PDB file of C-alpha atoms in Angstrom:
ATOM      1  CA  MET A   7      90.335 -49.979 136.122  1.00  0.00           C
ATOM      2  CA  ILE A   8      87.457 -52.575 134.996  1.00  0.00           C
ATOM      3  CA  ARG A   9      84.217 -50.465 134.036  1.00  0.00           C
ATOM      4  CA  ASP A  10      80.708 -52.140 132.552  1.00  0.00           C
ATOM      5  CA  GLY A  11      77.793 -49.457 133.163  1.00  0.00           C
ATOM      6  CA  TYR A  12      77.249 -45.634 132.490  1.00  0.00           C
ATOM      7  CA  ALA A  13      79.893 -42.919 132.231  1.00  0.00           C
ATOM      8  CA  ALA A  14      79.165 -39.268 131.570  1.00  0.00           C
ATOM      9  CA  ARG A  15      81.720 -36.013 131.124  1.00  0.00           C
ATOM     10  CA  TRP A  16      80.316 -33.137 133.427  1.00  0.00           C
ATOM     11  CA  HIS A  17      82.843 -30.035 133.646  1.00  0.00           C
ATOM     12  CA  GLY A  18      85.615 -31.695 131.860  1.00  0.00           C
ATOM     13  CA  ALA A  19      85.722 -34.971 134.033  1.00  0.00           C
ATOM     14  CA  GLU A  20      84.262 -38.476 133.496  1.00  0.00           C
ATOM     15  CA  TYR A  21      82.078 -39.733 136.182  1.00  0.00           C
ATOM     16  CA  GLU A  22      80.512 -43.264 136.815  1.00  0.00           C
ATOM     17  CA  ALA A  23      77.068 -42.294 136.054  1.00  0.00           C
ATOM     18  CA  SER A  24      73.180 -43.510 136.177  1.00  0.00           C
ATOM     19  CA  PRO A  25      70.558 -41.856 133.970  1.00  0.00           C
ATOM     20  CA  ASP A  26      67.459 -41.114 135.383  1.00  0.00           C
ATOM     21  CA  GLY A  27      64.756 -39.966 132.775  1.00  0.00           C
ATOM     22  CA  GLU A  28      65.559 -36.059 132.498  1.00  0.00           C
ATOM     23  CA  ASP A  29      68.462 -36.454 135.440  1.00  0.00           C
ATOM     24  CA  VAL A  30      71.898 -38.048 135.358  1.00  0.00           C
ATOM     25  CA  ARG A  31      73.354 -39.230 138.564  1.00  0.00           C
ATOM     26  CA  LEU A  32      76.911 -38.533 138.809  1.00  0.00           C
ATOM     27  CA  TYR A  33      79.282 -40.731 141.137  1.00  0.00           C
ATOM     28  CA  ARG A  34      82.490 -40.281 142.818  1.00  0.00           C
ATOM     29  CA  PRO A  35      84.928 -41.889 145.426  1.00  0.00           C
ATOM     30  CA  ASP A  36      85.468 -38.730 147.616  1.00  0.00           C
ATOM     31  CA  ALA A  37      83.879 -35.873 148.878  1.00  0.00           C
ATOM     32  CA  SER A  38      83.555 -32.655 146.624  1.00  0.00           C
ATOM     33  CA  ASP A  39      81.523 -29.486 146.453  1.00  0.00           C
ATOM     34  CA  GLY A  40      77.660 -30.614 145.307  1.00  0.00           C
ATOM     35  CA  PHE A  41      78.402 -34.108 145.806  1.00  0.00           C
ATOM     36  CA  ASP A  42      76.043 -35.902 149.083  1.00  0.00           C
ATOM     37  CA  GLU A  43      77.470 -39.170 150.426  1.00  0.00           C
ATOM     38  CA  VAL A  44      75.331 -41.759 149.978  1.00  0.00           C
ATOM     39  CA  ARG A  45      77.657 -44.384 152.010  1.00  0.00           C
ATOM     40  CA  PRO A  46      81.451 -44.112 152.698  1.00  0.00           C
ATOM     41  CA  GLY A  47      83.289 -43.800 149.609  1.00  0.00           C
ATOM     42  CA  ARG A  48      80.547 -42.829 147.410  1.00  0.00           C
ATOM     43  CA  TYR A  49      79.097 -39.692 146.670  1.00  0.00           C
ATOM     44  CA  ARG A  50      76.400 -38.455 144.375  1.00  0.00           C
ATOM     45  CA  ARG A  51      75.204 -35.371 142.521  1.00  0.00           C
ATOM     46  CA  ILE A  52      72.085 -35.367 140.127  1.00  0.00           C
ATOM     47  CA  VAL A  53      72.522 -32.977 137.603  1.00  0.00           C
ATOM     48  CA  HIS A  54      70.127 -32.595 134.562  1.00  0.00           C
ATOM     49  CA  ARG A  55      70.828 -34.347 131.252  1.00  0.00           C
ATOM     50  CA  THR A  56      71.324 -30.981 129.196  1.00  0.00           C
ATOM     51  CA  GLU A  57      74.256 -30.405 131.872  1.00  0.00           C
ATOM     52  CA  VAL A  58      76.233 -33.305 130.543  1.00  0.00           C
ATOM     53  CA  ASP A  59      78.492 -33.119 127.611  1.00  0.00           C
ATOM     54  CA  ASP A  60      78.298 -36.944 127.106  1.00  0.00           C
ATOM     55  CA  LEU A  61      77.051 -39.837 128.588  1.00  0.00           C
ATOM     56  CA  VAL A  62      78.135 -43.619 127.195  1.00  0.00           C
ATOM     57  CA  TYR A  63      77.856 -46.896 128.168  1.00  0.00           C
ATOM     58  CA  VAL A  64      81.026 -48.468 128.886  1.00  0.00           C
ATOM     59  CA  ARG A  65      81.699 -52.360 128.282  1.00  0.00           C
ATOM     60  CA  THR A  66      84.741 -54.509 128.875  1.00  0.00           C
ATOM     61  CA  THR A  67      85.409 -57.458 126.702  1.00  0.00           C
ATOM     62  CA  CYS A  68      87.576 -60.108 127.140  1.00  0.00           C
ATOM     63  CA  PHE A  69      88.648 -64.088 126.045  1.00  0.00           C
ATOM     64  CA  TRP A  70      89.311 -66.228 128.408  1.00  0.00           C
ATOM     65  CA  ARG A  71      90.342 -70.044 127.516  1.00  0.00           C
ATOM     66  CA  ASP A  72      89.596 -68.967 123.601  1.00  0.00           C
ATOM     67  CA  GLN A  73      85.915 -68.131 124.451  1.00  0.00           C
ATOM     68  CA  PRO A  74      84.565 -64.100 124.325  1.00  0.00           C
ATOM     69  CA  PHE A  75      83.413 -62.946 127.710  1.00  0.00           C
ATOM     70  CA  ILE A  76      82.297 -59.333 129.162  1.00  0.00           C
ATOM     71  CA  VAL A  77      83.801 -58.509 132.342  1.00  0.00           C
ATOM     72  CA  LEU A  78      81.657 -57.493 135.294  1.00  0.00           C
ATOM     73  CA  GLY A  79      84.456 -56.744 137.606  1.00  0.00           C
ATOM     74  CA  GLU A  80      87.427 -57.206 139.580  1.00  0.00           C
ATOM     75  CA  HIS A  81      88.821 -58.435 142.836  1.00  0.00           C
ATOM     76  CA  ASP A  82      92.312 -59.470 143.785  1.00  0.00           C
ATOM     77  CA  GLY A  83      93.283 -60.522 140.316  1.00  0.00           C
ATOM     78  CA  TRP A  84      90.057 -62.134 139.581  1.00  0.00           C
ATOM     79  CA  LEU A  85      87.711 -61.200 136.881  1.00  0.00           C
ATOM     80  CA  ARG A  86      83.503 -61.715 136.937  1.00  0.00           C
ATOM     81  CA  VAL A  87      83.061 -62.551 133.679  1.00  0.00           C
ATOM     82  CA  GLU A  88      79.670 -63.678 131.340  1.00  0.00           C
ATOM     83  CA  TYR A  89      80.218 -66.153 128.766  1.00  0.00           C
ATOM     84  CA  THR A  90      78.668 -64.336 125.229  1.00  0.00           C
ATOM     85  CA  GLY A  91      79.409 -67.400 123.189  1.00  0.00           C
ATOM     86  CA  GLY A  92      76.041 -68.955 123.284  1.00  0.00           C
ATOM     87  CA  ARG A  93      76.942 -72.488 123.934  1.00  0.00           C
ATOM     88  CA  ALA A  94      75.634 -74.473 126.839  1.00  0.00           C
ATOM     89  CA  PRO A  95      78.040 -77.571 126.398  1.00  0.00           C
ATOM     90  CA  VAL A  96      81.336 -74.798 126.116  1.00  0.00           C
ATOM     91  CA  ALA A  97      79.963 -72.597 129.580  1.00  0.00           C
ATOM     92  CA  ALA A  98      79.420 -76.512 131.052  1.00  0.00           C
ATOM     93  CA  GLU A  99      83.023 -77.295 129.986  1.00  0.00           C
ATOM     94  CA  LEU A 100      84.373 -73.633 131.568  1.00  0.00           C
ATOM     95  CA  GLY A 101      82.745 -74.426 134.733  1.00  0.00           C
ATOM     96  CA  LEU A 102      80.496 -71.365 134.542  1.00  0.00           C
ATOM     97  CA  GLU A 103      77.342 -71.422 136.601  1.00  0.00           C
ATOM     98  CA  GLU A 104      74.005 -70.686 135.031  1.00  0.00           C
ATOM     99  CA  PHE A 105      73.746 -67.206 136.740  1.00  0.00           C
ATOM    100  CA  ASP A 106      70.080 -66.949 134.502  1.00  0.00           C
ATOM    101  CA  TYR A 107      68.448 -68.890 132.117  1.00  0.00           C
ATOM    102  CA  GLY A 108      71.183 -69.243 129.082  1.00  0.00           C
ATOM    103  CA  VAL A 109      73.481 -66.371 131.199  1.00  0.00           C
ATOM    104  CA  TYR A 110      76.683 -68.302 132.429  1.00  0.00           C
ATOM    105  CA  GLN A 111      79.215 -66.226 134.351  1.00  0.00           C
ATOM    106  CA  GLY A 112      82.091 -67.285 136.711  1.00  0.00           C
ATOM    107  CA  TRP A 113      85.669 -65.997 137.768  1.00  0.00           C
ATOM    108  CA  ALA A 114      88.877 -65.859 135.748  1.00  0.00           C
ATOM    109  CA  PRO A 115      92.180 -65.526 136.787  1.00  0.00           C
ATOM    110  CA  ARG A 116      93.239 -61.959 135.454  1.00  0.00           C
ATOM    111  CA  ALA A 117      96.425 -63.418 134.350  1.00  0.00           C
ATOM    112  CA  GLU A 118      94.533 -65.949 131.931  1.00  0.00           C
ATOM    113  CA  VAL A 119      92.258 -63.413 130.315  1.00  0.00           C
ATOM    114  CA  SER A 120      93.492 -62.199 126.425  1.00  0.00           C
ATOM    115  CA  GLU A 121      92.361 -59.246 124.361  1.00  0.00           C
ATOM    116  CA  LEU A 122      90.798 -57.294 127.485  1.00  0.00           C
ATOM    117  CA  ARG A 123      89.100 -53.971 125.470  1.00  0.00           C
ATOM    118  CA  GLU A 124      87.188 -51.519 126.806  1.00  0.00           C
ATOM    119  CA  TYR A 125      84.441 -50.110 124.394  1.00  0.00           C
ATOM    120  CA  ARG A 126      82.101 -47.049 124.516  1.00  0.00           C
ATOM    121  CA  VAL A 127      78.609 -47.503 123.552  1.00  0.00           C
TER     122      VAL A 127
END
């Protein structure tokens, strides 16, 4: 599973999370006591920051065609990647789209990606 975002440990389990001031929104894909459905397949519970054992940012990185990337997501064997090499000519050579000024993204076949690693900060 590719992750790029906050994660929180609460009551011994890890959840996708979103800090919001003194609160942390916890998310899960199925119904559970105290979690409200926000849309089909997405349930949320809001807890105070002091109730959370751990709150970290999880980032997945990789190399594609010998260049460094952050992995933003995954779909059907493809990874949504963002180039972190900082060189516009290289981004153009890789066929990446300029998502924002100096930010280049694209889709890479998962089979072509190497050194897929998850970091917790």
